[in-house]
Amino acid sequence: MAAPALTRCVARPGVLPLGQAWGRAARLPPGPPPAQRRAFSNNRVLVELDESAGVATMKFKSPPVNSLSLDFLTEFCISLEKLENDRACRGVILTSAVPKIFSSGLDITEMCGKSTEHYAEFWRAVQEMWLRLYSSNMVTVAAVNGSSPAGGCLIALTCDYRIMAENPKFSIGLNEAQLGIVAPFWFKDTFVNVVGHRVAERSLQLGSLHSAPEAHRIGLVDELVPEEKLKDRATAVMQQWLALPDHARQLTKTMMRKAVLDRLVAHREEDIQYFISFISKESIQKSLRMYMEMLKKKKS
Ligand code: CO8
């Protein structure tokens, strides 16, 4: 039987608790049992909360490819914060409502031909998404039901557990090098923490996109299941993780992730400035434009 929820903490934008508030005990107030299912949806993220299980499903629904635009990232963070603050929710499953695509990663158009102010705002939103998800008190399971390059892969890596549909046409990886750009240190840290240094180094240098079976072999995803079983398997894994007392699991998670989180928090402004100067270079802009053209050509 699942242990009762013991702890809950509120992560405020840019003021992450990073451990110190995670051990606080909080019990549900007495009162009538709340409704069993709730859903809230904005334009790009659909959330369904099953209160009896304490589990939410967050579905990305930003066609054609769930690219991580500024709007998407903002909605993602708002949805996550709502769940984080909701005592009825102890775990969240992240998946896609767009067939064959989990997420195509950062929206490249947000990084092309825009102002310095825009790049700063966009990069802060990318950081915020990662900080919130990596430090979440909830159990986070990625049900990867499609391709997941770069920032899409980062979302999956940032979760506690990854299950991928076993379709060999679906690929996942940090392919930044293929675009002529470099994965930031906190993408790299997250990747290393999942697959280990050697695999991460080779994969990052080559900008590899791994097929689902390959991703499983190198430990990038924890398991593969037939696509039709993905939802059930994610629910079963979630139940298994939620069977642990929250406080013990949360403190352990903090212990494992704190150094990596602290590193970005300590260097956040520097990281934004680095991104702006890197992405504003004409050579980088040219690489990104060529990459976008290549994507369009591939279609015709
Ligand atoms: N951003 C913006 N638009 C995109 C993106 C994206 N990431 N991906 C695809 N699109 C667009 C395509 O250009 C196309 O537009 P249009 O319809 O106008 O021609 C439309 O989405 C559909 O794309 P496809 O026809 O290619 O769709 P498919 O279903 O055939 O393929 C894929 C889907 C596999 C997702 C494919 O589109 C793809 O490989 N996309 C590129 C993914 C990618 O490389 N993303 C990397 C983004 S960079 C990142 O996330 C981290 C950056 C870190 C920066 C650090 C700097 C310091």
Short mmCIF file of C-alpha atoms and ligand atoms in Angstrom, two decimals:
data_model
loop_
_atom_site.label_atom_id
_atom_site.label_comp_id
_atom_site.label_asym_id
_atom_site.label_seq_id
_atom_site.Cartn_x
_atom_site.Cartn_y
_atom_site.Cartn_z
CA MET A 1 0.00 0.00 0.00
CA ALA A 2 1.26 3.45 -0.84
CA ALA A 3 2.59 5.46 2.08
CA PRO A 4 0.77 8.70 2.80
CA ALA A 5 2.18 11.91 1.38
CA LEU A 6 4.37 13.35 4.11
CA THR A 7 6.01 16.32 2.52
CA ARG A 8 5.28 18.98 0.01
CA CYS A 9 7.27 22.03 -0.84
CA VAL A 10 6.69 25.06 -2.94
CA ALA A 11 9.27 25.91 -5.58
CA ARG A 12 9.08 29.58 -6.45
CA PRO A 13 10.45 30.89 -9.74
CA GLY A 14 14.15 31.48 -9.43
CA VAL A 15 14.10 30.71 -5.70
CA LEU A 16 14.50 27.00 -5.59
CA PRO A 17 14.56 25.39 -2.18
CA LEU A 18 17.29 22.93 -3.18
CA GLY A 19 16.80 20.68 -0.28
CA GLN A 20 16.28 22.72 2.79
CA ALA A 21 12.46 22.75 2.65
CA TRP A 22 12.03 19.21 1.39
CA GLY A 23 11.87 17.53 4.75
CA ARG A 24 9.01 19.64 6.05
CA ALA A 25 6.09 17.53 7.19
CA ALA A 26 2.65 18.58 6.00
CA ARG A 27 -0.55 16.66 6.31
CA LEU A 28 -3.68 17.05 4.25
CA PRO A 29 -6.19 19.15 6.20
CA PRO A 30 -9.31 17.31 7.39
CA GLY A 31 -12.40 17.85 5.29
CA PRO A 32 -14.55 16.24 2.62
CA PRO A 33 -12.70 14.12 0.06
CA PRO A 34 -11.88 16.19 -3.02
CA ALA A 35 -13.05 15.33 -6.55
CA GLN A 36 -11.27 12.29 -7.98
CA ARG A 37 -10.16 13.72 -11.31
CA ARG A 38 -9.27 17.19 -12.38
CA ALA A 39 -7.99 18.52 -15.67
CA PHE A 40 -6.55 21.84 -16.63
CA SER A 41 -5.32 22.80 -20.00
CA ASN A 42 -3.73 25.74 -21.63
CA ASN A 43 -2.72 26.06 -25.25
CA ARG A 44 0.29 23.78 -25.26
CA VAL A 45 0.16 21.57 -22.18
CA LEU A 46 -2.75 19.42 -21.03
CA VAL A 47 -2.78 18.22 -17.43
CA GLU A 48 -5.01 15.52 -15.96
CA LEU A 49 -4.79 14.85 -12.25
CA ASP A 50 -6.06 11.58 -10.83
CA GLU A 51 -6.47 12.54 -7.20
CA SER A 52 -7.18 9.05 -5.93
CA ALA A 53 -3.80 7.90 -7.26
CA GLY A 54 -2.04 11.21 -6.54
CA VAL A 55 -0.70 11.19 -10.10
CA ALA A 56 -0.93 13.76 -12.87
CA THR A 57 -0.29 13.25 -16.55
CA MET A 58 1.16 16.20 -18.40
CA LYS A 59 0.70 15.94 -22.15
CA PHE A 60 2.58 18.16 -24.57
CA LYS A 61 0.21 19.30 -27.29
CA SER A 62 2.03 21.86 -29.38
CA PRO A 63 1.96 20.57 -32.96
CA PRO A 64 3.61 19.97 -35.28
CA VAL A 65 6.60 18.87 -33.15
CA ASN A 66 6.20 20.11 -29.53
CA SER A 67 9.13 22.48 -29.94
CA LEU A 68 10.05 24.27 -26.73
CA SER A 69 9.08 27.84 -27.56
CA LEU A 70 8.99 30.60 -24.95
CA ASP A 71 5.21 30.16 -24.72
CA PHE A 72 5.53 26.41 -24.30
CA LEU A 73 8.18 26.76 -21.60
CA THR A 74 6.09 29.32 -19.73
CA GLU A 75 3.02 27.09 -19.78
CA PHE A 76 5.09 24.08 -18.80
CA CYS A 77 6.50 25.89 -15.73
CA ILE A 78 3.07 27.19 -14.68
CA SER A 79 1.56 23.71 -14.97
CA LEU A 80 4.40 22.13 -13.05
CA GLU A 81 4.17 24.74 -10.31
CA LYS A 82 0.43 24.15 -9.95
CA LEU A 83 1.04 20.45 -9.48
CA GLU A 84 3.98 21.04 -7.15
CA ASN A 85 1.74 23.15 -4.91
CA ASP A 86 -1.16 20.69 -5.05
CA ARG A 87 -1.14 18.35 -2.08
CA ALA A 88 -3.23 15.86 -4.01
CA CYS A 89 -0.39 15.31 -6.47
CA ARG A 90 2.71 13.25 -5.66
CA GLY A 91 3.85 12.21 -9.12
CA VAL A 92 3.70 13.37 -12.71
CA ILE A 93 4.00 11.45 -15.96
CA LEU A 94 5.28 13.53 -18.88
CA THR A 95 4.23 12.43 -22.35
CA SER A 96 3.13 13.79 -25.71
CA ALA A 97 -0.24 14.19 -27.35
CA VAL A 98 1.46 14.67 -30.75
CA PRO A 99 1.86 11.37 -32.64
CA LYS A 100 5.46 10.17 -33.13
CA ILE A 101 7.06 13.18 -31.43
CA PHE A 102 7.81 13.57 -27.73
CA SER A 103 9.48 16.98 -28.25
CA SER A 104 11.74 18.33 -30.99
CA GLY A 105 13.74 20.30 -28.44
CA LEU A 106 14.24 24.02 -28.17
CA ASP A 107 12.35 26.01 -30.73
CA ILE A 108 15.10 27.00 -33.13
CA THR A 109 13.15 30.02 -34.36
CA GLU A 110 13.50 31.47 -30.82
CA MET A 111 17.27 31.40 -31.30
CA CYS A 112 17.42 32.89 -34.80
CA GLY A 113 17.46 36.57 -35.71
CA LYS A 114 16.05 37.81 -32.40
CA SER A 115 17.14 40.60 -30.04
CA THR A 116 19.54 40.21 -27.12
CA GLU A 117 16.61 40.80 -24.74
CA HIS A 118 14.67 37.99 -26.38
CA TYR A 119 17.59 35.57 -26.11
CA ALA A 120 17.93 36.45 -22.40
CA GLU A 121 14.24 35.88 -21.74
CA PHE A 122 14.19 32.65 -23.71
CA TRP A 123 17.27 31.21 -22.03
CA ARG A 124 15.99 32.11 -18.57
CA ALA A 125 12.81 30.19 -19.39
CA VAL A 126 14.84 27.15 -20.51
CA GLN A 127 16.82 27.28 -17.26
CA GLU A 128 13.63 27.65 -15.24
CA MET A 129 12.06 24.61 -16.85
CA TRP A 130 15.09 22.49 -16.01
CA LEU A 131 15.52 23.86 -12.47
CA ARG A 132 11.90 23.20 -11.60
CA LEU A 133 11.77 19.74 -13.10
CA TYR A 134 15.16 18.54 -11.81
CA SER A 135 14.36 19.75 -8.28
CA SER A 136 10.74 18.63 -8.28
CA ASN A 137 9.47 16.99 -5.11
CA MET A 138 7.17 14.86 -7.19
CA VAL A 139 8.14 11.57 -8.78
CA THR A 140 8.68 12.37 -12.44
CA VAL A 141 8.36 9.69 -15.12
CA ALA A 142 8.93 10.38 -18.81
CA ALA A 143 6.78 8.23 -21.10
CA VAL A 144 8.67 8.93 -24.31
CA ASN A 145 6.21 8.16 -27.10
CA GLY A 146 8.15 9.63 -30.01
CA SER A 147 11.37 11.23 -31.14
CA SER A 148 13.11 13.37 -28.61
CA PRO A 149 16.16 15.30 -29.80
CA ALA A 150 18.17 17.86 -27.79
CA GLY A 151 15.90 19.81 -25.40
CA GLY A 152 13.30 17.02 -25.71
CA CYS A 153 15.92 14.56 -24.54
CA LEU A 154 16.83 16.95 -21.72
CA ILE A 155 13.25 16.84 -20.42
CA ALA A 156 13.36 13.04 -20.37
CA LEU A 157 16.81 13.00 -18.73
CA THR A 158 15.59 15.41 -16.07
CA CYS A 159 12.88 13.00 -14.91
CA ASP A 160 13.43 10.28 -12.31
CA TYR A 161 12.66 7.45 -14.74
CA ARG A 162 12.34 7.07 -18.52
CA ILE A 163 10.24 4.58 -20.43
CA MET A 164 10.35 4.72 -24.23
CA ALA A 165 8.10 3.22 -26.89
CA GLU A 166 10.16 0.50 -28.56
CA ASN A 167 9.65 1.83 -32.09
CA PRO A 168 13.13 1.83 -33.73
CA LYS A 169 12.12 4.87 -35.79
CA PHE A 170 11.99 7.00 -32.64
CA SER A 171 15.30 8.56 -31.67
CA ILE A 172 16.58 10.41 -28.65
CA GLY A 173 19.81 12.18 -27.78
CA LEU A 174 21.62 15.47 -27.26
CA ASN A 175 22.40 16.22 -30.91
CA GLU A 176 23.46 19.86 -30.43
CA ALA A 177 26.87 19.27 -32.05
CA GLN A 178 25.07 18.37 -35.30
CA LEU A 179 23.57 21.86 -35.31
CA GLY A 180 26.99 23.45 -34.74
CA ILE A 181 26.06 24.41 -31.19
CA VAL A 182 27.22 23.11 -27.82
CA ALA A 183 25.09 21.54 -25.11
CA PRO A 184 25.36 23.75 -22.00
CA PHE A 185 27.16 22.39 -18.93
CA TRP A 186 23.92 21.58 -17.10
CA PHE A 187 22.57 19.58 -20.08
CA LYS A 188 25.90 17.71 -19.98
CA ASP A 189 25.76 17.23 -16.18
CA THR A 190 22.24 15.83 -16.38
CA PHE A 191 23.30 13.48 -19.17
CA VAL A 192 26.42 12.30 -17.31
CA ASN A 193 24.32 11.61 -14.23
CA VAL A 194 22.15 9.25 -16.28
CA VAL A 195 24.57 7.45 -18.62
CA GLY A 196 28.02 8.00 -17.11
CA HIS A 197 30.97 10.02 -18.35
CA ARG A 198 32.30 7.88 -21.20
CA VAL A 199 28.97 7.31 -22.92
CA ALA A 200 28.03 10.97 -22.47
CA GLU A 201 31.34 12.22 -23.85
CA ARG A 202 31.13 10.14 -27.01
CA SER A 203 27.45 10.81 -27.55
CA LEU A 204 27.82 14.58 -27.02
CA GLN A 205 30.87 14.96 -29.24
CA LEU A 206 29.14 13.10 -32.06
CA GLY A 207 25.79 14.75 -31.43
CA SER A 208 24.29 11.26 -31.58
CA LEU A 209 20.62 10.57 -31.92
CA HIS A 210 20.09 7.05 -30.62
CA SER A 211 17.34 4.75 -31.81
CA ALA A 212 15.08 3.51 -29.02
CA PRO A 213 16.88 0.12 -28.70
CA GLU A 214 20.29 1.84 -28.68
CA ALA A 215 19.09 4.38 -26.11
CA HIS A 216 18.05 1.49 -23.89
CA ARG A 217 21.37 -0.29 -24.39
CA ILE A 218 23.40 2.74 -23.26
CA GLY A 219 21.09 3.47 -20.31
CA LEU A 220 19.65 6.68 -21.71
CA VAL A 221 16.20 5.22 -21.16
CA ASP A 222 15.41 2.74 -18.39
CA GLU A 223 13.10 0.49 -20.33
CA LEU A 224 11.37 -0.03 -23.66
CA VAL A 225 7.79 -1.16 -24.02
CA PRO A 226 5.40 -1.56 -26.96
CA GLU A 227 3.77 1.79 -27.61
CA GLU A 228 0.30 0.58 -26.62
CA LYS A 229 1.61 -0.48 -23.21
CA LEU A 230 3.48 2.75 -22.45
CA LYS A 231 0.74 4.39 -20.44
CA ASP A 232 0.05 1.32 -18.28
CA ARG A 233 3.74 0.74 -17.68
CA ALA A 234 4.31 4.38 -16.69
CA THR A 235 1.41 4.09 -14.23
CA ALA A 236 2.84 0.88 -12.76
CA VAL A 237 6.32 2.40 -12.36
CA MET A 238 4.80 5.46 -10.74
CA GLN A 239 2.93 3.29 -8.21
CA GLN A 240 6.16 1.51 -7.37
CA TRP A 241 7.99 4.81 -6.71
CA LEU A 242 5.06 6.25 -4.76
CA ALA A 243 5.04 3.22 -2.46
CA LEU A 244 8.05 4.79 -0.71
CA PRO A 245 7.60 7.44 1.98
CA ASP A 246 7.86 10.81 0.24
CA HIS A 247 10.30 12.36 2.70
CA ALA A 248 12.91 9.60 2.33
CA ARG A 249 12.67 9.58 -1.45
CA GLN A 250 12.75 13.37 -1.71
CA LEU A 251 15.76 13.78 0.57
CA THR A 252 17.59 11.11 -1.40
CA LYS A 253 16.75 12.88 -4.65
CA THR A 254 18.07 16.15 -3.23
CA MET A 255 21.26 14.47 -2.12
CA MET A 256 21.83 13.06 -5.62
CA ARG A 257 20.96 16.23 -7.55
CA LYS A 258 21.89 19.16 -5.33
CA ALA A 259 25.44 19.74 -6.62
CA VAL A 260 24.29 19.91 -10.22
CA LEU A 261 21.35 22.19 -9.39
CA ASP A 262 23.50 24.46 -7.24
CA ARG A 263 25.98 24.85 -10.05
CA LEU A 264 23.44 26.40 -12.38
CA VAL A 265 21.84 28.49 -9.64
CA ALA A 266 25.28 29.91 -8.78
CA HIS A 267 26.13 30.64 -12.42
CA ARG A 268 22.71 31.47 -13.80
CA GLU A 269 23.39 35.02 -15.00
CA GLU A 270 26.77 34.04 -16.41
CA ASP A 271 25.10 31.19 -18.28
CA ILE A 272 22.56 33.61 -19.78
CA GLN A 273 25.30 36.00 -20.88
CA TYR A 274 27.25 33.10 -22.37
CA PHE A 275 24.19 31.93 -24.28
CA ILE A 276 23.53 35.42 -25.65
CA SER A 277 27.07 35.96 -26.87
CA PHE A 278 27.28 32.42 -28.32
CA ILE A 279 23.94 32.46 -30.11
CA SER A 280 24.43 36.00 -31.45
CA LYS A 281 27.58 35.04 -33.37
CA GLU A 282 27.02 35.26 -37.10
CA SER A 283 28.65 31.84 -37.62
CA ILE A 284 26.17 30.25 -35.16
CA GLN A 285 23.21 32.08 -36.68
CA LYS A 286 24.30 30.80 -40.08
CA SER A 287 24.52 27.19 -38.81
CA LEU A 288 21.03 27.42 -37.33
CA ARG A 289 19.55 28.90 -40.51
CA MET A 290 21.15 26.16 -42.59
CA TYR A 291 19.81 23.53 -40.21
CA MET A 292 16.27 24.92 -40.50
CA GLU A 293 16.60 24.95 -44.29
CA MET A 294 17.79 21.34 -44.18
CA LEU A 295 14.70 20.39 -42.16
CA LYS A 296 12.44 22.05 -44.72
CA LYS A 297 14.28 20.46 -47.67
CA LYS A 298 14.03 17.01 -46.08
CA LYS A 299 10.25 17.43 -46.33
CA SER A 300 10.11 18.24 -50.05
N1 CO8 B 1 12.39 24.25 -33.67
C1 CO8 B 1 11.59 24.92 -34.56
N2 CO8 B 1 10.96 24.29 -35.58
C2 CO8 B 1 11.14 22.96 -35.71
C3 CO8 B 1 11.94 22.22 -34.84
C4 CO8 B 1 12.59 22.92 -33.76
N3 CO8 B 1 13.37 22.31 -32.87
N4 CO8 B 1 11.92 20.95 -35.22
C5 CO8 B 1 11.13 20.87 -36.29
N5 CO8 B 1 10.64 22.08 -36.60
C6 CO8 B 1 9.71 22.44 -37.68
C7 CO8 B 1 10.24 22.05 -39.07
O1 CO8 B 1 11.08 23.06 -39.58
C8 CO8 B 1 8.94 21.92 -39.82
O2 CO8 B 1 8.48 23.22 -40.15
P1 CO8 B 1 7.62 23.50 -41.49
O3 CO8 B 1 6.40 22.65 -41.38
O4 CO8 B 1 7.36 24.97 -41.46
O5 CO8 B 1 8.51 23.08 -42.63
C9 CO8 B 1 7.97 21.33 -38.80
O6 CO8 B 1 8.54 21.65 -37.54
C10 CO8 B 1 7.83 19.83 -38.91
O7 CO8 B 1 9.12 19.24 -38.89
P2 CO8 B 1 9.48 17.94 -39.76
O8 CO8 B 1 8.85 18.01 -41.10
O9 CO8 B 1 10.97 17.77 -39.72
O10 CO8 B 1 8.74 16.83 -38.89
P3 CO8 B 1 9.10 15.27 -38.83
O11 CO8 B 1 7.93 14.64 -38.14
O12 CO8 B 1 9.51 14.73 -40.16
O13 CO8 B 1 10.39 15.18 -37.88
C11 CO8 B 1 11.70 15.76 -35.94
C12 CO8 B 1 10.29 15.58 -36.54
C13 CO8 B 1 12.39 14.41 -35.86
C14 CO8 B 1 11.52 16.33 -34.55
C15 CO8 B 1 12.50 16.71 -36.86
O14 CO8 B 1 11.69 17.87 -37.13
C16 CO8 B 1 13.79 17.18 -36.27
O15 CO8 B 1 14.75 16.44 -36.25
N6 CO8 B 1 13.81 18.44 -35.80
C17 CO8 B 1 15.00 19.09 -35.30
C18 CO8 B 1 15.21 18.71 -33.89
C19 CO8 B 1 16.46 19.33 -33.35
O16 CO8 B 1 17.55 19.15 -33.85
N7 CO8 B 1 16.31 20.08 -32.27
C20 CO8 B 1 17.41 20.72 -31.61
C21 CO8 B 1 16.99 22.05 -31.04
S1 CO8 B 1 18.34 22.77 -30.14
C22 CO8 B 1 18.09 22.31 -28.51
O17 CO8 B 1 17.08 21.76 -28.15
C23 CO8 B 1 19.17 22.60 -27.49
C24 CO8 B 1 19.93 23.80 -27.80
C25 CO8 B 1 20.93 24.19 -26.73
C26 CO8 B 1 21.55 25.55 -27.10
C27 CO8 B 1 22.84 25.80 -26.46
C28 CO8 B 1 23.54 27.03 -27.02
C29 CO8 B 1 24.66 27.51 -26.13
#
